[in-house]
Coordinates of C-alpha atoms and ligand atoms in Angstrom, one line a residue:
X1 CA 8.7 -6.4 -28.1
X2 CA 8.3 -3.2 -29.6
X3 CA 9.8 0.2 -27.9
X4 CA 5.7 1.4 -28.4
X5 CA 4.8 -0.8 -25.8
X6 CA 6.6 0.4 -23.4
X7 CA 4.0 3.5 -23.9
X8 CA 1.4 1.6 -22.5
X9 CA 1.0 0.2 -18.9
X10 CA -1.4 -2.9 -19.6
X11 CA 0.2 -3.0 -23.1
X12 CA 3.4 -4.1 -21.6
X13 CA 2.1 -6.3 -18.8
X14 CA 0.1 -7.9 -21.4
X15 CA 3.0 -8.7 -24.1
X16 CA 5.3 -9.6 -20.8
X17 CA 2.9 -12.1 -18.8
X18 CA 2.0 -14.5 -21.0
X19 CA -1.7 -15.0 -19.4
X20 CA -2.4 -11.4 -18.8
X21 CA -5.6 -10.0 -19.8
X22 CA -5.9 -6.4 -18.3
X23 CA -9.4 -6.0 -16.6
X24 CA -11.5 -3.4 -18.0
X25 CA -11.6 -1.5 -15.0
X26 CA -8.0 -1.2 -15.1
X27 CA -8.5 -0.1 -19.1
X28 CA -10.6 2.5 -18.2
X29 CA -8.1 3.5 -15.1
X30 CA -5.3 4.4 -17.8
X31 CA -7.5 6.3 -19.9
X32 CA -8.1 8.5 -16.9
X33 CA -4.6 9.1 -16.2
X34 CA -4.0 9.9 -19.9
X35 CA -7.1 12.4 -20.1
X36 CA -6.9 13.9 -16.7
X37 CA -4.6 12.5 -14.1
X38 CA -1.0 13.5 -15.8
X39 CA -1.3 17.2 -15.6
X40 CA -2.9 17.2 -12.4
X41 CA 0.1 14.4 -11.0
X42 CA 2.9 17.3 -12.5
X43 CA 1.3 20.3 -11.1
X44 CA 1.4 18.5 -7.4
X45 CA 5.2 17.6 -8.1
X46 CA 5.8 20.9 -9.1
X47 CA 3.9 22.5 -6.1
X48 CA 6.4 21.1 -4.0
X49 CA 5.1 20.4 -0.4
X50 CA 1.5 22.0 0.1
X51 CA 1.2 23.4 3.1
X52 CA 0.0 22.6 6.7
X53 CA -2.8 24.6 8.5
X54 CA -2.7 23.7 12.1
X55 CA -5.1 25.8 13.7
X56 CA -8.6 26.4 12.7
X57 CA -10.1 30.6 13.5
X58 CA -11.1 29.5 17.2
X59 CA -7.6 28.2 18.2
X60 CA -8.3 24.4 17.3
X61 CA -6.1 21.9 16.5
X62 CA -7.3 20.8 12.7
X63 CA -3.9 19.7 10.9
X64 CA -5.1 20.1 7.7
X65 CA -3.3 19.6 4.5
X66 CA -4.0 22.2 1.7
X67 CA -3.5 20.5 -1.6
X68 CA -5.4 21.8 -4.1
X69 CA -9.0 20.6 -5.1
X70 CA -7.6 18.5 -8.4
X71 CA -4.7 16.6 -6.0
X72 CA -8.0 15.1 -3.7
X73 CA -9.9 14.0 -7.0
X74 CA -7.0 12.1 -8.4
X75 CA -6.1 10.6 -5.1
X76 CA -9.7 9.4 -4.4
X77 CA -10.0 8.3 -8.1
X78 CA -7.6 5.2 -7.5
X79 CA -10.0 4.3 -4.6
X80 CA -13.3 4.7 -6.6
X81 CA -11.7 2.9 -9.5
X82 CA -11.1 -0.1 -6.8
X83 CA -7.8 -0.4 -5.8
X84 CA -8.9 -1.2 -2.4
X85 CA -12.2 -2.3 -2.5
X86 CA -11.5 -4.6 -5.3
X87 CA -9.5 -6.5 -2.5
X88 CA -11.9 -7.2 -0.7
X89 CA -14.8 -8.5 -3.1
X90 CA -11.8 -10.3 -5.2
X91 CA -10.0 -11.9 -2.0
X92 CA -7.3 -11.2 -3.6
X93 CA -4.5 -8.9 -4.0
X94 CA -4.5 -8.7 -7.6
X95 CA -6.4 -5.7 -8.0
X96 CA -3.7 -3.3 -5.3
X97 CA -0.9 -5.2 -7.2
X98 CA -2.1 -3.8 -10.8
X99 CA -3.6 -0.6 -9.7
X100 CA -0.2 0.6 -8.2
X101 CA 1.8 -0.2 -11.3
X102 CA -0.2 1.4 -12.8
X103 CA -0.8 4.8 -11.2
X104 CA 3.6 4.8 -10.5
X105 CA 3.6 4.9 -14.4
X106 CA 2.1 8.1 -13.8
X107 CA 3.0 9.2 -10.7
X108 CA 5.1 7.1 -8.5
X109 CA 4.3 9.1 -4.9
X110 CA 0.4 8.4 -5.1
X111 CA 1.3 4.9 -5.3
X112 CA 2.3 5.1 -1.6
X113 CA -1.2 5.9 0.1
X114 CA -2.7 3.0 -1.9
X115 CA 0.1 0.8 -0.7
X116 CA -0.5 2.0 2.8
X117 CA -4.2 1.7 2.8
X118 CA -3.7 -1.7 1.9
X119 CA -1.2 -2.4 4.3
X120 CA -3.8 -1.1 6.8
X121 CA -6.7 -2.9 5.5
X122 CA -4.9 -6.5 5.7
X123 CA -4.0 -6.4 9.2
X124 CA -7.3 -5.4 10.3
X125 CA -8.5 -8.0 8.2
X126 CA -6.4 -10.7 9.6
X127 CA -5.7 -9.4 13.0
X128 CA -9.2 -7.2 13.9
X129 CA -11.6 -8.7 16.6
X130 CA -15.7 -8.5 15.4
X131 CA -16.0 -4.6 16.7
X132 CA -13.5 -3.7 15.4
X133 CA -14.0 -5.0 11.9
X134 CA -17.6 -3.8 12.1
X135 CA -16.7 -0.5 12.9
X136 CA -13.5 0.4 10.3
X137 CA -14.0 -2.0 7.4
X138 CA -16.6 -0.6 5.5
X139 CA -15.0 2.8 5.5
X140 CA -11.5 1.5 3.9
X141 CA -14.0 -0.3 1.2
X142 CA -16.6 2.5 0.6
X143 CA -17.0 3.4 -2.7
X144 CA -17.2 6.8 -3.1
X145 CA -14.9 10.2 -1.9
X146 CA -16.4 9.4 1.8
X147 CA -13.4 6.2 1.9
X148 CA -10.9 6.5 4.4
X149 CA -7.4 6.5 3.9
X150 CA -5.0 3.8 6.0
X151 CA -1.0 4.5 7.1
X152 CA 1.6 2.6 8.2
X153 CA 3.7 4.2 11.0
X154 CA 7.0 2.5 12.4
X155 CA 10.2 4.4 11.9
X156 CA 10.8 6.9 14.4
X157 CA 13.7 9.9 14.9
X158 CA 16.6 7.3 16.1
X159 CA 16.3 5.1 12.6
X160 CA 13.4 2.8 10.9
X161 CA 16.2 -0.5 9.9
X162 CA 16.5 -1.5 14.0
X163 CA 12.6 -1.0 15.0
X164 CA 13.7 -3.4 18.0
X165 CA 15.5 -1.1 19.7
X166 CA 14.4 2.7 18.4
X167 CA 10.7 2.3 18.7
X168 CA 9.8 4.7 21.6
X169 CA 6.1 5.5 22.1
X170 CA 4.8 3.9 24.5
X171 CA 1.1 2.0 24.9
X172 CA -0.4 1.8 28.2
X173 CA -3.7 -0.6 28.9
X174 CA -7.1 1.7 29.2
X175 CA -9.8 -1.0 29.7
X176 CA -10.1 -3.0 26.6
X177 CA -8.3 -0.5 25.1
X178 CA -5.1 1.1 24.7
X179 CA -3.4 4.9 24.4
X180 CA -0.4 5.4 22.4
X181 CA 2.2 8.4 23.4
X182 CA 5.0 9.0 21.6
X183 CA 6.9 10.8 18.0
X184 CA 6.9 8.9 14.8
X185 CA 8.9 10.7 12.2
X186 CA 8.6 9.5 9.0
X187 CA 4.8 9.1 8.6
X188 CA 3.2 8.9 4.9
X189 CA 0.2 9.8 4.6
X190 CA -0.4 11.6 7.6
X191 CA -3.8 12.9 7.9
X192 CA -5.4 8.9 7.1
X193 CA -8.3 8.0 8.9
X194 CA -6.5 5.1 10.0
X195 CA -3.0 4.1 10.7
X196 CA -1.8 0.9 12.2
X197 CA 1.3 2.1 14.4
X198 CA 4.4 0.3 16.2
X199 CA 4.9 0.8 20.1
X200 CA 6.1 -1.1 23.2
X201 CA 3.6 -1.9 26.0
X202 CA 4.9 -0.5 29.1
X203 CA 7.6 -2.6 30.9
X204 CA 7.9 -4.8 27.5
X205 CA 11.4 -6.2 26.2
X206 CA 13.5 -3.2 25.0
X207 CA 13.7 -5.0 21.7
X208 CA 11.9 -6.3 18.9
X209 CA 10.1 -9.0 21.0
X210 CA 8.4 -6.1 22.5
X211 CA 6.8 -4.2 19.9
X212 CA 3.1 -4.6 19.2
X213 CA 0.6 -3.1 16.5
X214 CA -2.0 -1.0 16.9
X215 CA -4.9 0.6 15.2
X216 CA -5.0 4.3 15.4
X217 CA -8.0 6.5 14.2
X218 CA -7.3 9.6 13.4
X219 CA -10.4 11.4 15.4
X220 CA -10.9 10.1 18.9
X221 CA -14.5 9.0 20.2
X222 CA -15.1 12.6 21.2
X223 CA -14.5 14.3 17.3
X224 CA -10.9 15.5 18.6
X225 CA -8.0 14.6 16.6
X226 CA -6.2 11.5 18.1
X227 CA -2.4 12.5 16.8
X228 CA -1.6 15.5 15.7
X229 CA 0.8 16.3 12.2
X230 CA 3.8 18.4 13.8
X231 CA 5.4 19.0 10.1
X232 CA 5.4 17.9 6.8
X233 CA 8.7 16.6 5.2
X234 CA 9.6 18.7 2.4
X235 CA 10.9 15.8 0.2
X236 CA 12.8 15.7 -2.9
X237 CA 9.8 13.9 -4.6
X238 CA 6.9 11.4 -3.8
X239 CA 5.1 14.7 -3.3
X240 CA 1.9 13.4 -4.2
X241 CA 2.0 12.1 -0.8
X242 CA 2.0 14.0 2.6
X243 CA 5.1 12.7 4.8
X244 CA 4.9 14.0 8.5
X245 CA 5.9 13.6 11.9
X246 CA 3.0 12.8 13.8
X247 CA 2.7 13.2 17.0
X248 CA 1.0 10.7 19.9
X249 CA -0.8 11.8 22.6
X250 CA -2.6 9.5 24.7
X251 CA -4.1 8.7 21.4
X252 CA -6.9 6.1 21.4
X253 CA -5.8 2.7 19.9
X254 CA -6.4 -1.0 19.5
X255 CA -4.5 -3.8 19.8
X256 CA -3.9 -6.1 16.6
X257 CA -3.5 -9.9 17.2
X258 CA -1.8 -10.6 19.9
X259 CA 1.2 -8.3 21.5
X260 CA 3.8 -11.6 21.5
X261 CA 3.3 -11.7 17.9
X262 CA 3.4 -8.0 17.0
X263 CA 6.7 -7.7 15.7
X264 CA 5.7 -10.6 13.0
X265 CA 2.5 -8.3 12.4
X266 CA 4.7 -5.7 11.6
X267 CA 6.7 -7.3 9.1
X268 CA 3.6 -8.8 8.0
X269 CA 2.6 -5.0 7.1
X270 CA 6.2 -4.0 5.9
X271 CA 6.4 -7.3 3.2
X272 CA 3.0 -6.4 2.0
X273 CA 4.6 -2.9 1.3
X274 CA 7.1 -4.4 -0.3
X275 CA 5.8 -6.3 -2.7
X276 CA 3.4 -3.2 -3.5
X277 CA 6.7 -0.8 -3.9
X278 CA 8.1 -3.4 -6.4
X279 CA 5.5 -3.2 -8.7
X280 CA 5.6 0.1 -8.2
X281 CA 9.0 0.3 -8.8
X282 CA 8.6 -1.8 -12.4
X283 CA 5.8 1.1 -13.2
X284 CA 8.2 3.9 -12.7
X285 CA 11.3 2.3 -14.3
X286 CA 8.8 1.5 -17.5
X287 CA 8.1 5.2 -17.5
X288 CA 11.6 6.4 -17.2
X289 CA 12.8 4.1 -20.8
X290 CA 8.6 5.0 -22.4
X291 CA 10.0 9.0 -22.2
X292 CA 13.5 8.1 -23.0
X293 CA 12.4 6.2 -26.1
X294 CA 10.3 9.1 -27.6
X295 CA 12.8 11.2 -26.9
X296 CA 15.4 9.4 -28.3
X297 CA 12.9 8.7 -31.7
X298 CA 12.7 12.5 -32.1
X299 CA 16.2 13.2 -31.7
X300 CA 18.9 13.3 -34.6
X301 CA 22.1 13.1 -34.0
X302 CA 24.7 12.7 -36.7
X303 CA 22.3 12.5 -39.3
X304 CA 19.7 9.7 -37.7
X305 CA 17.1 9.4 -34.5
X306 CA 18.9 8.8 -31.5
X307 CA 17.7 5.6 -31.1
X308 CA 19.0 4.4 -34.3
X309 CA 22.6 4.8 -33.3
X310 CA 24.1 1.0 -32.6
X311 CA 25.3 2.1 -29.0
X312 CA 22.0 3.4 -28.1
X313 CA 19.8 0.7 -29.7
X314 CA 21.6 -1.8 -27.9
X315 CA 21.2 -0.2 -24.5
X316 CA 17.2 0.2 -24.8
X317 CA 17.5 -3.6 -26.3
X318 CA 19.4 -4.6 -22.8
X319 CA 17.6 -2.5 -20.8
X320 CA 14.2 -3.4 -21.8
X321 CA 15.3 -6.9 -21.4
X322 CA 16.3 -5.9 -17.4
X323 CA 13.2 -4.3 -17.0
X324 CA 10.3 -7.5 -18.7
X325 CA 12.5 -9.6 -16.1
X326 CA 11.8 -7.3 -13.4
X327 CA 8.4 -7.2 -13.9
X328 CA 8.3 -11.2 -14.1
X329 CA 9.9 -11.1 -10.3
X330 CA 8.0 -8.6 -9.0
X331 CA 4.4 -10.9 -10.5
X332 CA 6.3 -13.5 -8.9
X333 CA 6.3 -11.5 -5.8
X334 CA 2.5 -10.5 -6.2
X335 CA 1.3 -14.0 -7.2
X336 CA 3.0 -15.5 -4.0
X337 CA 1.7 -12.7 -1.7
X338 CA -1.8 -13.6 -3.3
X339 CA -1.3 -17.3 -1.6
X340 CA -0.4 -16.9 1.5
X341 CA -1.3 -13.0 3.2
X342 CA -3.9 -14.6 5.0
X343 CA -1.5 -16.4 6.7
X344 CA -0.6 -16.0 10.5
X345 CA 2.5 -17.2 12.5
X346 CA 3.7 -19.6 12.2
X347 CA 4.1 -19.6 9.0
X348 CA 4.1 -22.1 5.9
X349 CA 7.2 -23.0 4.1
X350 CA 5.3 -21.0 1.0
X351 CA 5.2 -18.2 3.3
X352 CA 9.0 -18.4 3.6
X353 CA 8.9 -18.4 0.3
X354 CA 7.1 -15.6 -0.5
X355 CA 9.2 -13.2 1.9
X356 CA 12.9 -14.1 0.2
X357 CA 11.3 -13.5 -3.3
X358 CA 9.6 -10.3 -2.0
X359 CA 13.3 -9.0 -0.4
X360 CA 14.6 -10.2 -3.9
X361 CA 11.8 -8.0 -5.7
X362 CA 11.8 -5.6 -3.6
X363 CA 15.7 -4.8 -3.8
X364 CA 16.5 -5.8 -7.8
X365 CA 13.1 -3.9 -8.8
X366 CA 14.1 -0.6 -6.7
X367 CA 18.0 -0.9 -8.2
X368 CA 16.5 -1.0 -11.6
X369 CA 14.1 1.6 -11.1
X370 CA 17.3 3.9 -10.0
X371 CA 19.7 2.7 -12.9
X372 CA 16.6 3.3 -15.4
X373 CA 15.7 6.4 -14.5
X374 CA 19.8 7.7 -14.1
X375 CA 20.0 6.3 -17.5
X376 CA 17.0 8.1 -19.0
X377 CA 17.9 11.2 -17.7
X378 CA 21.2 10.4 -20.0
X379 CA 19.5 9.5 -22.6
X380 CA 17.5 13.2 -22.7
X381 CA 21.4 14.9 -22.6
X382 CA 21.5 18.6 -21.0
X383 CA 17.8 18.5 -21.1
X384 CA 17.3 15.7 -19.0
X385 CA 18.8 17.4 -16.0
X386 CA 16.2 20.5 -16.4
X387 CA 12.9 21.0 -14.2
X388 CA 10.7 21.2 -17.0
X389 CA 11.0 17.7 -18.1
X390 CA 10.3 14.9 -16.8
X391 CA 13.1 12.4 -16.9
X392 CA 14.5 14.7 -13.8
X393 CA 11.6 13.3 -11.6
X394 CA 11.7 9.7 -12.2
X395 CA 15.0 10.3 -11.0
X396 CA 13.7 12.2 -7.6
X397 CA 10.8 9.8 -7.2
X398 CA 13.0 6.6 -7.7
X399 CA 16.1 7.1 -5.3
X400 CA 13.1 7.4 -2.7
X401 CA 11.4 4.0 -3.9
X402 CA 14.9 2.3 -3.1
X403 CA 14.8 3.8 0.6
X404 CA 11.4 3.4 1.6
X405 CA 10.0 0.2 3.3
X406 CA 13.7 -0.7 3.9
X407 CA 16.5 0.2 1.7
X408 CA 18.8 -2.5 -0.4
X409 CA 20.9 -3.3 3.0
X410 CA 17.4 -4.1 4.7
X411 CA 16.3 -6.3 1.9
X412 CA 19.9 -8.3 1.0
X413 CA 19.8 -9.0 5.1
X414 CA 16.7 -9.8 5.7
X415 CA 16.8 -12.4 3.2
X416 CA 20.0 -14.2 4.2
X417 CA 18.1 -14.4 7.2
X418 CA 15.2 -16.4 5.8
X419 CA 17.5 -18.6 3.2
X420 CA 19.6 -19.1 6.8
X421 CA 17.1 -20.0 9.4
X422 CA 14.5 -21.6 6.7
X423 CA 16.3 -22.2 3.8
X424 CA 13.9 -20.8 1.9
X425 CA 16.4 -20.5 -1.2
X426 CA 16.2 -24.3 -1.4
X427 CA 12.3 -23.7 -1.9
X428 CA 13.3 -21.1 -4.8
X429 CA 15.5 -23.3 -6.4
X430 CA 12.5 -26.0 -6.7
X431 CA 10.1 -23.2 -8.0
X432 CA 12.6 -22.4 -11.0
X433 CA 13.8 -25.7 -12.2
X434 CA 10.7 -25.4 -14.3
X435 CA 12.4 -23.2 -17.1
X436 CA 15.8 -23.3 -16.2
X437 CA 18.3 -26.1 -16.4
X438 CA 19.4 -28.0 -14.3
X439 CA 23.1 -27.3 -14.4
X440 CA 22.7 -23.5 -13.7
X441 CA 20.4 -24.7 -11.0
X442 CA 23.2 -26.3 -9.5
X443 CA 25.4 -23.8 -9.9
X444 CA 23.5 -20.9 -8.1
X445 CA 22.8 -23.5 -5.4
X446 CA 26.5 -24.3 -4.5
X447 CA 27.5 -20.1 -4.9
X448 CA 24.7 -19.7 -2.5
X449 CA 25.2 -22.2 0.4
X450 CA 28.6 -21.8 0.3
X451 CA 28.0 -18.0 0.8
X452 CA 26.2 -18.9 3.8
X453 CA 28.6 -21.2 5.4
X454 CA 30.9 -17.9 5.8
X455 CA 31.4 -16.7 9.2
X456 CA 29.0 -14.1 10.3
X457 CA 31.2 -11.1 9.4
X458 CA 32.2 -12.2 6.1
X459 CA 28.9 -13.5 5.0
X460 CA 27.2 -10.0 5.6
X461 CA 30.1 -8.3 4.5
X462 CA 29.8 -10.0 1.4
X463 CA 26.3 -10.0 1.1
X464 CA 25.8 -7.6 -1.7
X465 CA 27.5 -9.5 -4.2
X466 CA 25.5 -12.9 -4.0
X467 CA 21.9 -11.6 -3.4
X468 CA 21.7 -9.3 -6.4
X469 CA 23.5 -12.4 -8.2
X470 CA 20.4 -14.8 -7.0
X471 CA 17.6 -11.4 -8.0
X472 CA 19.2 -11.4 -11.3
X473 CA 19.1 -14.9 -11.9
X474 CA 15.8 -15.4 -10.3
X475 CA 14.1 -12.2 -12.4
X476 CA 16.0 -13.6 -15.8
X477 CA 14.6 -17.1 -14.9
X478 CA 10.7 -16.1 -13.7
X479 CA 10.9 -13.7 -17.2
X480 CA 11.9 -17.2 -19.5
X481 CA 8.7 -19.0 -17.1
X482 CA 6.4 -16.8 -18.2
X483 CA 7.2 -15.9 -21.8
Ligands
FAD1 C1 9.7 9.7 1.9 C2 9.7 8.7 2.9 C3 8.6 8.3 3.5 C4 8.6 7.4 4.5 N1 7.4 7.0 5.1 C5 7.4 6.1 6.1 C6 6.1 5.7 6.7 O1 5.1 6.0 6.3 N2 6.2 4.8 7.8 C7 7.4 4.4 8.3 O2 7.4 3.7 9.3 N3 8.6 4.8 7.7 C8 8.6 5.6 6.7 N4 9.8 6.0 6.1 C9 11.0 5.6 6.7 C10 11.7 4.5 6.0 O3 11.1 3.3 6.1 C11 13.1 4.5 6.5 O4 13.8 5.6 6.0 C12 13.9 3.2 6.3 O5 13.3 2.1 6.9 C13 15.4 3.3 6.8 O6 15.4 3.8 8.1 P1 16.2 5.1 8.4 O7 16.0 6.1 7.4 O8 15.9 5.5 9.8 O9 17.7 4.7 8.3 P2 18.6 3.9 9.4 O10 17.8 2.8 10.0 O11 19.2 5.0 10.3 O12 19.7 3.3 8.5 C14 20.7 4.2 7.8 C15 21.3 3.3 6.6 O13 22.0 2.2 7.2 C16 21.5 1.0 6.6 N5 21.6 -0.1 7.5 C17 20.9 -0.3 8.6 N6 21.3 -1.4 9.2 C18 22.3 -1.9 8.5 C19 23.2 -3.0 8.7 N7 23.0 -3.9 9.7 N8 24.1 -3.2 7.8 C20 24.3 -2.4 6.7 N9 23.5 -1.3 6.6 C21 22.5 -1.0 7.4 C22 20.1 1.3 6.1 O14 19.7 0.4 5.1 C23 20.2 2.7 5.7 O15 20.7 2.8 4.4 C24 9.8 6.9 5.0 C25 11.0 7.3 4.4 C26 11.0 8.2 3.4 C27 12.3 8.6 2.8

């Protein structure tokens, strides 16, 4: 593959997937972002944090975000274009999936409220009764700049990795329906129409056992608002996204599925993120080298382009090579989520399945993102570190793509957990043994179950070591698949 692919979103998927054929919607999507979306995507980074108006001339609560008129078109662009709706009239996830690689190749924050919206729109899906399908639905799918925006709020001030014991607001019963109270403080995309939230019925178990999901508008029945943004994060990047602390206040809500199962809901939301956030991660890290490369074309140094130097050639050779196998896990990830997210507890083998290669994916795609981008900015010299540029904010944007939806210990955890309790390693292992031999199958195998025969301590301890083995041999394995 040629360095000028990497230029080229759905050039690059196409010459890595072997059965790729980019949609023309999603043609017609990158043209956009080359013609319009770019500069608008730079100015919102460089805006910083736009700010919040809280009060309206009367006195009234409004917690309105002022980004500029150009921020709302690109944003509602991805949503015309079908990220969402596509969903729905596809039944399948393909359409998020592609759509958010793409627009982090651009901009890797405004991947987030597509992510969330979809993360909304699934469990609603899944999880909704009749009303409230009928009523919410259609305004997650609408075509036009009248489509609402979903969220996805769980971590609150005492830490997002143990939900089970630092989720605090609290949902009391209010005839068929419920009322939130309660602070959650890192909330993207505050200001959605919709969020689906994490809290504890009154008197349930202080731990995850007794969180539940609900569905939270953001106007109540009367026109009021039904949480209120306190602040906005002022973040080092992913500025094309609002982050807040959002505040519940006997806020009108609905129940999703049934409260015994809500803390699988929740991690039904948080895997569905994940797998978004790992193509997103692909997009971004694809940027990062694409910038590096033209850079490194233009640039002589003793007496020949950059890129022409043995040292450097070799490290865009390797590190392209790192990033076509990331993308290969991260499809995996995607293709898997495809088969089973209609799936409810308990789950399929498949399903198990699908959740270690989405920890895999999400950890080894975010790691390379980070190392990409770090390495790009090197690539650009002194001028990589200036503000100007842009190698400086792949950097920004991807040390937040690592932390988000559960950072690398989250991830390498998580999935001990499910190779553990339902060895869903062994289910891997059968998955690859179509491109890889059998020997090397054998070999990851033994490393792996012997890693978890450790004693507890130990075998988290040493956690780190055999899980970005198994991503690295897993991506390097799905890559020779699909080639
Ligand atoms: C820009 C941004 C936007 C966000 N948007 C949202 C949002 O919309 N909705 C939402 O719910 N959350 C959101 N988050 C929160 C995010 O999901 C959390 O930051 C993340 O889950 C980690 O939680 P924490 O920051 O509270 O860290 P903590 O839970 O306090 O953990 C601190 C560190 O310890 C590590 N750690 C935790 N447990 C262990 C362990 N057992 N062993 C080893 N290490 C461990 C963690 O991985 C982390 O690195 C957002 C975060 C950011 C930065």
């Amino acid at each position: 593959m040629s360095f000028e692919t990497l230029q080229s979103p759905l050039r690059f998927l196409h010459s890595t997937l072997r059965d790729f054929r980019p949609p023309d919607w999603l043609q017609h999507y990158q043209c956009w972002w080359e013609k319009e979306g770019q500069g608008t995507s730079d100015h919102t980074d460089r805006a910083g944090t736009p700010p919040l108006r809280m009060f309206d001339l009367a006195g009234r609560r409004v917690d309105e975000i002022l980004y500029s008129p150009d921020y709302w078109r690109m944003l509602k662009h991805g949503y015309q274009s079908g990220l969402i709706w596509r969903v729905s009239e596809e039944n399948a996830v393909f359409p998020a999936a592609l759509g958010i690689y793409l627009t982090s190749f651009y901009d890797p924050g405004l991947a987030c409220p597509y992510t969330v919206s979809l993360s909304t729109y699934v469990p609603l899906l899944k999880h909704g009764d009749a009303e409230l399908q009928e009523r919410f639905l259609p305004r997650l799918l609408q075509k036009d700049e009248t489509v609402w925006q979903g969220a996805t709020w769980m971590t609150e001030i005492k830490g997002g990795s143990d939900l089970g014991a630092n989720v605090e607001t609290v949902a009391r019963p209010s005839g068929t329906e419920w009322r939130l109270t309660g602070d959650k403080y890192f909330s993207s995309n505050a200001g959605a129409e919709l969020a689906v939230v994490a809290a504890r019925s009154e008197g349930a178990a202080q731990n995850v056992r007794g969180l539940a999901l609900f569905l939270v508008p953001r106007y109540r029945r009367d026109g009021q608002l039904n949480y209120f943004i306190r602040r906005l994060k002022d973040k080092i990047a992913t500025r094309s996204v609002p982050t807040g602390e959002i505040e519940l206040r006997d806020s009108e809500a609905w129940l999703l599925g049934r409260a015994e199962d809500g803390i699988y809901l929740i991690l039904e939301v948080l895997n569905v993120s994940r797998v978004a956030n790992s193509m997103g991660s692909v997009g971004l890290a694809q940027r990062a080298m694409a910038d590096a490369a033209s850079f490194a074309q233009g640039r002589i140094v003793f007496g020949k382009p950059l890129i022409e130097q043995p040292l450097m050639r070799r490290q865009f050779e390797d590190r392209l090579h790192h990033l076509r196998a990331a993308a290969a896990l991260a499809w995996k990830a995607v293709e898997l989520l495809n088969e089973v997210w209609q799936e409810r507890p308990p789950y399929s083998d498949r399903y198990h399945l699908f959740r270690l290669v989405a920890h895999l994916a999400k950890y080894w795609t975010a790691e390379v993102a980070v190392q990409t981008a770090k390495w790009a900015m090197e690539v650009h010299g002194g001028l990589g570190t200036l503000h100007e540029y842009r190698a400086e904010r792949w950097l920004r944007e991807a040390m937040i793509l690592a932390i988000w939806e559960g950072p690398a210990h989250r991830q390498i955890l998580d999935g001990l957990e499910v190779m553990e309790r339902k060895h869903a390693h062994r289910l891997l292992f059968q998955l690859l043994a179509i491109s890889v031999p059998a020997s090397a199958l054998q070999q990851i195998e033994a490393r792996v179950e012997q890693h978890l025969a450790l004693p507890r301590e130990e075998k988290e301890a040493g956690a780190e070591a055999v899980f970005s083995e198994l991503a690295v041999f897993t991506a390097n394995s799905l890559l020779r698949a699909v080639e």
